[in-house]
Amino acid sequence: CVHTSQLKAPRPELVVGCHGTTQAQFALPTHHRVPAGTMKCTDCHNPHGTSNRAALRQSGWETCTQCHVEKRGPFVFEHSAVKVEGCTACHTPHGSVNQMLLVRRESRFLCLQCHVNPFAANVPHGRLSFQTRGDCTRCHAAIHGSNFDVNFLH
């Protein structure tokens, strides 16, 4: 572990020297609390690299669930996007203009990125009965996974 006194510059300044785009994301309305100083980049990333994508300390969703333990599971019925693609399938990790760091402003459009075919098994609504207003989470409340309902209704 590198001690702060051995660094060339203070940790935030050292990181944003190369990662300016990430610094800009932390200035967006919804962001992790790195600018406030309650989180550090090294809480999620290993600065010396890993075999994981984006030099994450752990693979995929496991990095996020270190803090967001209520999303960890295991669940009897799991949302496969979480386990396969990880949290970044729906969330931006550093900052967003959308609530809850979502990649899309309207969460129903986020859901429809994957649940697009009205005749597929993962889209139980018929072609003409898609919800046209409001969010899918109005009914599908346990979107990260559920121990009670295969459709994530509880």
Coordinates of N, CA, C and O in Angstrom, one line a residue:
C1 N 0.8 -1.2 0.0 CA 0.0 0.0 0.0 C 0.9 1.2 0.0 O 1.8 1.3 0.8
V2 N 0.6 2.2 -0.9 CA 1.4 3.4 -1.0 C 0.8 4.4 0.1 O -0.3 4.7 0.1
H3 N 1.7 5.0 0.8 CA 1.3 6.0 1.8 C 1.1 7.3 1.1 O 1.9 7.6 0.1
T4 N 0.2 8.1 1.6 CA -0.1 9.4 0.9 C 1.2 10.3 0.9 O 1.4 11.0 -0.1
S5 N 2.0 10.2 1.9 CA 3.2 11.0 1.9 C 4.2 10.7 0.8 O 5.0 11.5 0.5
Q6 N 4.1 9.5 0.2 CA 5.0 9.1 -0.9 C 4.4 9.5 -2.3 O 5.1 9.3 -3.3
L7 N 3.2 10.0 -2.3 CA 2.7 10.4 -3.6 C 3.2 11.7 -4.1 O 3.5 12.6 -3.3
K8 N 3.2 11.9 -5.4 CA 3.7 13.1 -6.1 C 2.8 14.3 -5.8 O 3.2 15.4 -5.8
A9 N 1.5 14.0 -5.7 CA 0.5 15.0 -5.5 C -0.6 14.4 -4.7 O -0.7 13.2 -4.5
P10 N -1.5 15.2 -4.1 CA -2.6 14.7 -3.4 C -3.5 13.8 -4.3 O -3.6 14.0 -5.5
R11 N -4.0 12.7 -3.7 CA -4.7 11.6 -4.4 C -5.7 12.2 -5.5 O -5.6 11.8 -6.6
P12 N -6.7 13.0 -5.1 CA -7.6 13.4 -6.1 C -7.0 14.2 -7.3 O -7.3 13.9 -8.5
E13 N -6.0 15.0 -7.0 CA -5.3 15.8 -8.1 C -4.5 14.8 -9.0 O -4.5 15.0 -10.2
L14 N -3.9 13.9 -8.4 CA -3.1 12.9 -9.1 C -4.0 12.1 -10.1 O -3.6 11.9 -11.2
V15 N -5.1 11.7 -9.7 CA -6.0 10.9 -10.5 C -6.6 11.7 -11.7 O -6.6 11.3 -12.8
V16 N -7.1 12.9 -11.4 CA -7.8 13.7 -12.4 C -6.8 14.3 -13.4 O -7.2 14.7 -14.5
G17 N -5.5 14.2 -13.1 CA -4.5 14.7 -14.1 C -4.6 13.8 -15.4 O -4.4 14.3 -16.5
C18 N -4.9 12.5 -15.3 CA -5.1 11.6 -16.4 C -6.5 11.3 -16.7 O -6.8 10.9 -17.8
H19 N -7.4 11.5 -15.8 CA -8.8 11.1 -15.9 C -9.7 12.3 -15.8 O -10.6 12.3 -15.0
G20 N -9.5 13.2 -16.7 CA -10.4 14.4 -16.7 C -11.8 14.2 -17.0 O -12.7 14.9 -16.5
T21 N -12.1 13.2 -17.9 CA -13.5 12.9 -18.2 C -14.2 12.4 -16.9 O -15.4 12.8 -16.7
T22 N -13.5 11.6 -16.2 CA -14.1 11.1 -14.9 C -14.4 12.3 -13.9 O -15.4 12.3 -13.3
Q23 N -13.5 13.2 -13.9 CA -13.7 14.3 -13.0 C -14.9 15.1 -13.4 O -15.7 15.5 -12.6
A24 N -15.1 15.3 -14.7 CA -16.3 16.0 -15.2 C -17.6 15.2 -14.8 O -18.6 15.8 -14.5
Q25 N -17.5 13.9 -14.8 CA -18.7 13.1 -14.5 C -19.1 13.3 -13.0 O -20.3 13.3 -12.6
F26 N -18.1 13.5 -12.2 CA -18.4 13.7 -10.7 C -19.0 15.1 -10.5 O -19.5 15.4 -9.4
A27 N -19.0 16.0 -11.5 CA -19.6 17.3 -11.4 C -21.1 17.3 -11.8 O -21.8 18.2 -11.7
L28 N -21.5 16.1 -12.3 CA -22.9 16.0 -12.8 C -23.9 15.9 -11.5 O -23.4 15.6 -10.4
P29 N -25.2 16.2 -11.7 CA -26.1 16.3 -10.6 C -26.1 15.1 -9.7 O -26.2 15.2 -8.5
T30 N -26.1 13.9 -10.2 CA -26.1 12.7 -9.4 C -24.7 12.0 -9.6 O -24.3 11.8 -10.7
H31 N -24.0 11.8 -8.5 CA -22.7 11.2 -8.5 C -22.3 10.6 -7.2 O -23.0 10.8 -6.2
H32 N -21.3 9.7 -7.3 CA -20.8 9.1 -6.0 C -20.1 10.2 -5.3 O -19.7 11.3 -5.9
R33 N -19.9 10.1 -4.0 CA -19.4 11.1 -3.1 C -17.9 11.3 -3.1 O -17.3 11.7 -2.1
V34 N -17.2 11.1 -4.2 CA -15.8 11.3 -4.3 C -15.4 12.8 -4.1 O -14.5 13.1 -3.3
P35 N -16.1 13.8 -4.8 CA -15.7 15.2 -4.6 C -15.9 15.6 -3.1 O -15.2 16.5 -2.6
A36 N -16.8 15.0 -2.4 CA -17.1 15.4 -1.0 C -16.0 14.8 -0.1 O -15.9 15.2 1.1
G37 N -15.2 13.9 -0.6 CA -14.1 13.3 0.2 C -14.6 12.1 1.0 O -13.8 11.6 1.8
T38 N -15.8 11.7 0.9 CA -16.3 10.5 1.7 C -16.0 9.2 1.0 O -16.2 8.2 1.6
M39 N -15.5 9.3 -0.3 CA -15.1 8.1 -1.0 C -13.8 8.5 -1.7 O -13.6 9.6 -2.0
K40 N -13.0 7.5 -2.0 CA -11.8 7.6 -2.8 C -11.9 6.7 -4.1 O -12.6 5.7 -4.1
C41 N -11.2 7.1 -5.1 CA -11.2 6.3 -6.3 C -10.7 4.8 -6.0 O -11.2 3.9 -6.6
T42 N -9.8 4.7 -5.0 CA -9.3 3.4 -4.6 C -10.2 2.6 -3.9 O -9.9 1.4 -3.6
D43 N -11.4 3.1 -3.5 CA -12.4 2.3 -2.9 C -12.9 1.3 -3.9 O -13.3 0.2 -3.5
C44 N -12.9 1.6 -5.2 CA -13.4 0.8 -6.2 C -12.3 0.3 -7.1 O -12.4 -0.8 -7.7
H45 N -11.3 1.1 -7.4 CA -10.3 0.8 -8.3 C -8.9 0.5 -7.7 O -8.6 1.1 -6.7
N46 N -8.2 -0.4 -8.3 CA -6.8 -0.6 -7.8 C -5.9 0.2 -8.8 O -5.9 -0.1 -10.0
P47 N -5.2 1.2 -8.3 CA -4.4 2.1 -9.2 C -3.3 1.4 -9.9 O -2.8 1.8 -10.9
H48 N -2.9 0.2 -9.4 CA -1.8 -0.6 -10.0 C -2.3 -1.6 -11.0 O -1.5 -2.4 -11.5
G49 N -3.6 -1.6 -11.2 CA -4.2 -2.5 -12.2 C -4.6 -3.9 -11.7 O -4.1 -4.3 -10.6
T50 N -5.6 -4.4 -12.4 CA -6.1 -5.8 -12.1 C -6.4 -6.4 -13.4 O -6.4 -5.8 -14.4
S51 N -6.8 -7.7 -13.3 CA -7.3 -8.3 -14.6 C -8.8 -8.0 -14.8 O -9.3 -8.5 -15.8
N52 N -9.4 -7.3 -13.9 CA -10.8 -7.0 -14.0 C -11.0 -5.7 -14.9 O -10.1 -4.9 -15.0
R53 N -12.1 -5.6 -15.5 CA -12.4 -4.5 -16.4 C -12.3 -3.2 -15.6 O -12.7 -3.1 -14.4
A54 N -11.7 -2.1 -16.1 CA -11.6 -0.8 -15.5 C -10.8 -0.9 -14.2 O -10.9 0.0 -13.3
A55 N -9.9 -1.9 -14.1 CA -9.0 -2.0 -12.9 C -9.8 -2.0 -11.6 O -9.4 -1.5 -10.6
L56 N -11.0 -2.6 -11.7 CA -11.8 -2.7 -10.4 C -11.2 -3.6 -9.4 O -10.6 -4.6 -9.8
R57 N -11.4 -3.3 -8.2 CA -10.8 -4.2 -7.1 C -11.4 -5.6 -7.1 O -10.7 -6.5 -6.8
Q58 N -12.7 -5.7 -7.5 CA -13.3 -7.0 -7.6 C -14.1 -7.0 -9.0 O -14.3 -6.0 -9.6
S59 N -14.5 -8.2 -9.4 CA -15.1 -8.3 -10.7 C -16.6 -7.8 -10.7 O -17.3 -8.0 -9.7
G60 N -17.0 -7.1 -11.8 CA -18.3 -6.7 -12.0 C -19.1 -6.1 -10.8 O -18.6 -5.2 -10.2
W61 N -20.2 -6.7 -10.6 CA -21.1 -6.2 -9.6 C -20.6 -6.3 -8.2 O -21.0 -5.6 -7.2
E62 N -19.6 -7.2 -7.9 CA -19.1 -7.3 -6.6 C -18.4 -6.1 -6.0 O -18.4 -5.9 -4.8
T63 N -17.8 -5.3 -6.9 CA -17.3 -4.0 -6.4 C -18.4 -3.1 -5.9 O -18.2 -2.5 -4.8
C64 N -19.5 -3.0 -6.6 CA -20.6 -2.1 -6.2 C -21.3 -2.6 -4.9 O -21.6 -1.8 -4.0
T65 N -21.4 -3.9 -4.8 CA -22.1 -4.5 -3.6 C -21.3 -4.5 -2.3 O -21.8 -4.8 -1.3
Q66 N -20.1 -4.0 -2.4 CA -19.3 -3.8 -1.2 C -20.0 -2.7 -0.3 O -20.0 -2.8 0.9
C67 N -20.5 -1.7 -1.0 CA -21.3 -0.6 -0.3 C -22.8 -0.8 -0.4 O -23.5 -0.5 0.5
H68 N -23.2 -1.3 -1.6 CA -24.7 -1.4 -1.8 C -25.1 -2.9 -1.5 O -25.5 -3.6 -2.4
V69 N -24.9 -3.3 -0.2 CA -25.1 -4.7 0.2 C -26.5 -5.2 0.0 O -26.7 -6.4 -0.3
E70 N -27.5 -4.3 0.0 CA -28.9 -4.7 -0.2 C -29.2 -5.2 -1.6 O -30.1 -5.9 -1.9
K71 N -28.3 -4.9 -2.5 CA -28.4 -5.4 -3.9 C -27.7 -6.7 -4.2 O -27.8 -7.2 -5.3
R72 N -26.9 -7.2 -3.2 CA -26.1 -8.3 -3.4 C -26.8 -9.6 -3.7 O -26.4 -10.4 -4.6
G73 N -27.8 -9.9 -2.9 CA -28.4 -11.3 -3.1 C -27.6 -12.2 -2.2 O -27.0 -11.8 -1.3
P74 N -27.6 -13.5 -2.5 CA -28.2 -14.1 -3.7 C -29.7 -14.1 -3.6 O -30.3 -14.1 -2.5
F75 N -30.4 -14.0 -4.7 CA -31.8 -14.0 -4.8 C -32.3 -15.3 -5.5 O -31.5 -15.8 -6.3
V76 N -33.4 -15.8 -5.1 CA -34.0 -17.0 -5.7 C -34.2 -16.7 -7.2 O -33.9 -17.5 -8.1
F77 N -34.7 -15.5 -7.5 CA -34.9 -15.1 -8.9 C -34.0 -13.9 -9.2 O -34.3 -12.8 -8.6
E78 N -33.0 -14.0 -10.0 CA -32.0 -13.0 -10.2 C -32.2 -12.3 -11.5 O -32.6 -13.0 -12.5
H79 N -32.0 -11.0 -11.6 CA -32.0 -10.3 -12.8 C -30.7 -10.6 -13.5 O -29.6 -10.2 -13.0
S80 N -30.7 -11.2 -14.6 CA -29.5 -11.7 -15.2 C -28.6 -10.6 -15.7 O -27.4 -10.8 -15.7
A81 N -29.1 -9.4 -16.0 CA -28.3 -8.3 -16.4 C -27.3 -8.0 -15.3 O -26.1 -7.6 -15.6
V82 N -27.7 -8.1 -14.1 CA -26.8 -7.7 -12.9 C -25.6 -8.7 -12.9 O -24.5 -8.3 -12.7
K83 N -25.9 -10.0 -13.0 CA -24.9 -11.0 -12.9 C -24.0 -11.2 -14.1 O -22.9 -11.5 -14.0
V84 N -24.6 -10.9 -15.3 CA -23.9 -11.1 -16.5 C -23.1 -9.8 -16.9 O -21.9 -9.8 -17.1
E85 N -23.8 -8.7 -17.0 CA -23.2 -7.5 -17.5 C -22.7 -6.6 -16.3 O -21.8 -5.8 -16.5
G86 N -23.2 -6.8 -15.2 CA -22.8 -6.0 -14.0 C -23.7 -4.8 -13.9 O -24.6 -4.5 -14.7
C87 N -23.5 -4.0 -12.9 CA -24.3 -2.8 -12.6 C -24.3 -1.8 -13.7 O -25.2 -1.0 -13.9
T88 N -23.2 -1.7 -14.5 CA -23.1 -0.7 -15.5 C -24.0 -1.0 -16.7 O -24.1 -0.2 -17.6
A89 N -24.7 -2.1 -16.7 CA -25.7 -2.3 -17.7 C -26.8 -1.3 -17.6 O -27.4 -0.9 -18.6
C90 N -27.0 -0.8 -16.4 CA -28.1 0.2 -16.1 C -27.6 1.5 -15.5 O -28.3 2.5 -15.6
H91 N -26.5 1.4 -14.8 CA -26.0 2.6 -14.0 C -24.6 3.1 -14.6 O -23.8 2.3 -15.0
T92 N -24.4 4.4 -14.5 CA -23.1 4.9 -14.8 C -22.3 5.0 -13.4 O -22.9 5.6 -12.5
P93 N -21.1 4.6 -13.3 CA -20.5 4.5 -12.0 C -20.0 5.8 -11.4 O -20.0 5.9 -10.2
H94 N -19.7 6.8 -12.2 CA -19.2 8.0 -11.6 C -20.2 9.1 -11.5 O -20.3 9.8 -10.4
G95 N -21.0 9.4 -12.5 CA -21.9 10.5 -12.4 C -22.9 10.5 -13.6 O -22.6 9.9 -14.6
S96 N -24.1 11.1 -13.4 CA -25.1 11.1 -14.4 C -26.0 12.3 -14.2 O -26.1 12.9 -13.1
V97 N -26.7 12.7 -15.2 CA -27.8 13.7 -15.1 C -29.1 13.1 -14.7 O -30.0 13.7 -14.4
N98 N -29.1 11.7 -14.6 CA -30.3 11.0 -14.3 C -30.3 10.5 -12.9 O -29.2 10.3 -12.3
Q99 N -31.5 10.4 -12.3 CA -31.6 9.9 -10.9 C -31.0 8.5 -10.8 O -31.0 7.7 -11.8
M100 N -30.5 8.2 -9.6 CA -29.9 6.9 -9.3 C -28.8 6.4 -10.3 O -28.6 5.3 -10.5
L101 N -28.1 7.4 -10.9 CA -27.0 7.1 -11.8 C -27.4 6.3 -13.0 O -26.6 5.5 -13.6
L102 N -28.7 6.3 -13.4 CA -29.2 5.5 -14.5 C -28.6 6.0 -15.8 O -28.3 7.2 -16.0
V103 N -28.4 5.1 -16.8 CA -27.9 5.5 -18.1 C -28.9 6.1 -19.0 O -28.6 6.8 -20.0
R104 N -30.2 6.0 -18.6 CA -31.3 6.6 -19.4 C -32.2 7.4 -18.5 O -32.4 7.1 -17.3
R105 N -32.7 8.5 -19.0 CA -33.5 9.4 -18.2 C -34.8 8.7 -17.7 O -35.2 8.8 -16.6
E106 N -35.5 8.1 -18.7 CA -36.7 7.3 -18.3 C -36.4 5.9 -18.1 O -35.9 5.2 -19.1
S107 N -36.6 5.3 -16.9 CA -36.2 4.0 -16.6 C -36.9 3.0 -17.5 O -36.4 1.9 -17.8
R108 N -38.2 3.3 -18.0 CA -38.8 2.3 -18.9 C -38.1 2.1 -20.2 O -38.0 1.0 -20.7
F109 N -37.4 3.2 -20.7 CA -36.6 3.0 -21.9 C -35.3 2.2 -21.6 O -34.8 1.5 -22.5
L110 N -34.9 2.3 -20.4 CA -33.7 1.5 -20.0 C -34.1 0.1 -20.0 O -33.4 -0.8 -20.5
C111 N -35.3 -0.3 -19.4 CA -35.7 -1.7 -19.4 C -35.9 -2.2 -20.9 O -35.6 -3.3 -21.2
L112 N -36.5 -1.3 -21.7 CA -36.8 -1.7 -23.1 C -35.5 -1.9 -24.0 O -35.6 -2.4 -25.1
Q113 N -34.4 -1.5 -23.5 CA -33.1 -1.8 -24.2 C -32.9 -3.3 -24.3 O -32.4 -3.8 -25.3
C114 N -33.3 -4.0 -23.3 CA -33.1 -5.5 -23.3 C -34.5 -6.2 -23.5 O -34.5 -7.2 -24.2
H115 N -35.5 -5.7 -22.9 CA -36.8 -6.3 -22.9 C -37.6 -5.7 -24.1 O -38.6 -5.0 -23.9
V116 N -37.2 -5.9 -25.3 CA -37.7 -5.2 -26.5 C -38.7 -6.1 -27.3 O -39.6 -5.5 -27.9
N117 N -38.5 -7.4 -27.4 CA -39.3 -8.2 -28.2 C -40.6 -8.6 -27.5 O -40.6 -9.3 -26.5
P118 N -41.8 -8.1 -27.9 CA -43.0 -8.3 -27.2 C -43.4 -9.8 -27.1 O -44.3 -10.2 -26.4
F119 N -42.8 -10.6 -28.0 CA -43.2 -12.0 -28.0 C -42.2 -12.9 -27.3 O -42.3 -14.1 -27.2
A120 N -41.1 -12.3 -26.7 CA -40.1 -13.1 -26.0 C -40.5 -13.4 -24.6 O -41.4 -12.8 -24.1
A121 N -39.9 -14.4 -24.1 CA -40.3 -14.9 -22.7 C -40.0 -13.9 -21.7 O -40.7 -13.8 -20.7
N122 N -39.0 -13.0 -21.9 CA -38.6 -12.0 -20.8 C -39.5 -10.8 -20.9 O -39.2 -9.8 -20.2
V123 N -40.4 -10.7 -21.9 CA -41.3 -9.6 -22.0 C -42.7 -10.1 -21.9 O -43.3 -10.5 -22.9
P124 N -43.3 -10.2 -20.7 CA -44.6 -10.8 -20.6 C -45.8 -10.0 -21.2 O -46.9 -10.6 -21.3
H125 N -45.6 -8.8 -21.4 CA -46.7 -8.0 -21.9 C -46.9 -8.2 -23.4 O -46.0 -8.3 -24.2
G126 N -48.1 -8.2 -23.9 CA -48.4 -8.4 -25.3 C -48.0 -7.2 -26.1 O -47.8 -6.1 -25.6
R127 N -48.0 -7.3 -27.4 CA -47.6 -6.3 -28.3 C -48.3 -5.0 -28.1 O -47.8 -3.9 -28.1
L128 N -49.6 -5.0 -27.8 CA -50.4 -3.8 -27.6 C -50.6 -3.4 -26.2 O -51.3 -2.5 -25.9
S129 N -50.1 -4.2 -25.3 CA -50.3 -3.8 -23.9 C -49.1 -3.4 -23.1 O -49.0 -3.4 -21.9
F130 N -48.1 -2.9 -23.9 CA -46.9 -2.3 -23.2 C -47.3 -1.1 -22.5 O -48.2 -0.3 -22.9
Q131 N -46.8 -0.9 -21.3 CA -47.0 0.3 -20.6 C -46.5 1.5 -21.3 O -45.3 1.5 -21.7
T132 N -47.3 2.4 -21.7 CA -46.8 3.6 -22.5 C -46.4 4.8 -21.6 O -45.8 5.7 -22.1
R133 N -46.9 4.8 -20.4 CA -46.6 5.9 -19.5 C -46.1 5.4 -18.2 O -46.5 4.3 -17.8
G134 N -45.3 6.1 -17.5 CA -44.8 5.7 -16.2 C -43.6 4.8 -16.3 O -43.1 4.5 -17.4
D135 N -43.2 4.3 -15.2 CA -42.0 3.4 -15.1 C -42.4 2.0 -14.9 O -43.4 1.7 -14.2
C136 N -41.6 1.1 -15.4 CA -41.8 -0.4 -15.2 C -41.7 -0.7 -13.8 O -42.3 -1.6 -13.3
T137 N -40.9 0.1 -13.0 CA -40.7 -0.2 -11.6 C -41.9 0.1 -10.8 O -41.9 -0.2 -9.6
R138 N -42.9 0.7 -11.4 CA -44.2 0.9 -10.7 C -44.8 -0.5 -10.2 O -45.3 -0.6 -9.2
C139 N -44.6 -1.5 -11.1 CA -45.0 -2.9 -10.7 C -43.9 -3.8 -10.4 O -43.9 -4.6 -9.5
H140 N -42.8 -3.7 -11.2 CA -41.6 -4.5 -11.1 C -40.6 -3.8 -10.1 O -39.7 -3.2 -10.5
A141 N -40.9 -3.9 -8.8 CA -40.2 -3.1 -7.8 C -38.9 -3.7 -7.4 O -38.0 -2.9 -7.1
A142 N -38.7 -5.0 -7.4 CA -37.5 -5.6 -7.0 C -36.6 -5.9 -8.2 O -36.3 -7.0 -8.5
I143 N -36.2 -4.9 -8.9 CA -35.5 -5.0 -10.2 C -34.1 -5.7 -10.1 O -33.6 -6.2 -11.1
H144 N -33.5 -5.7 -8.9 CA -32.2 -6.3 -8.8 C -32.3 -7.8 -8.6 O -31.3 -8.6 -8.8
G145 N -33.4 -8.2 -8.1 CA -33.7 -9.7 -7.8 C -34.7 -9.8 -6.8 O -35.0 -8.9 -6.0
S146 N -35.3 -11.0 -6.7 CA -36.4 -11.2 -5.7 C -36.3 -12.7 -5.2 O -35.9 -13.6 -5.9
N147 N -36.7 -12.8 -4.0 CA -36.8 -14.1 -3.4 C -38.2 -14.7 -3.4 O -38.5 -15.8 -3.0
F148 N -39.1 -13.9 -4.0 CA -40.6 -14.3 -3.9 C -41.2 -14.4 -5.3 O -42.2 -15.2 -5.4
D149 N -40.8 -13.6 -6.3 CA -41.6 -13.5 -7.5 C -40.6 -13.5 -8.7 O -39.7 -12.7 -8.8
V150 N -40.8 -14.4 -9.7 CA -40.0 -14.5 -10.8 C -40.1 -13.3 -11.7 O -39.1 -13.0 -12.4
N151 N -41.1 -12.5 -11.6 CA -41.3 -11.2 -12.3 C -40.8 -10.0 -11.5 O -41.1 -8.9 -11.9
F152 N -40.1 -10.3 -10.4 CA -39.6 -9.2 -9.6 C -40.6 -8.2 -9.1 O -40.4 -7.0 -9.0
L153 N -41.8 -8.7 -8.8 CA -42.9 -7.9 -8.3 C -42.8 -7.6 -6.8 O -43.5 -6.7 -6.3
H154 N -42.1 -8.3 -6.0 CA -42.0 -8.1 -4.6 C -40.5 -7.8 -4.3 O -39.6 -8.3 -4.7

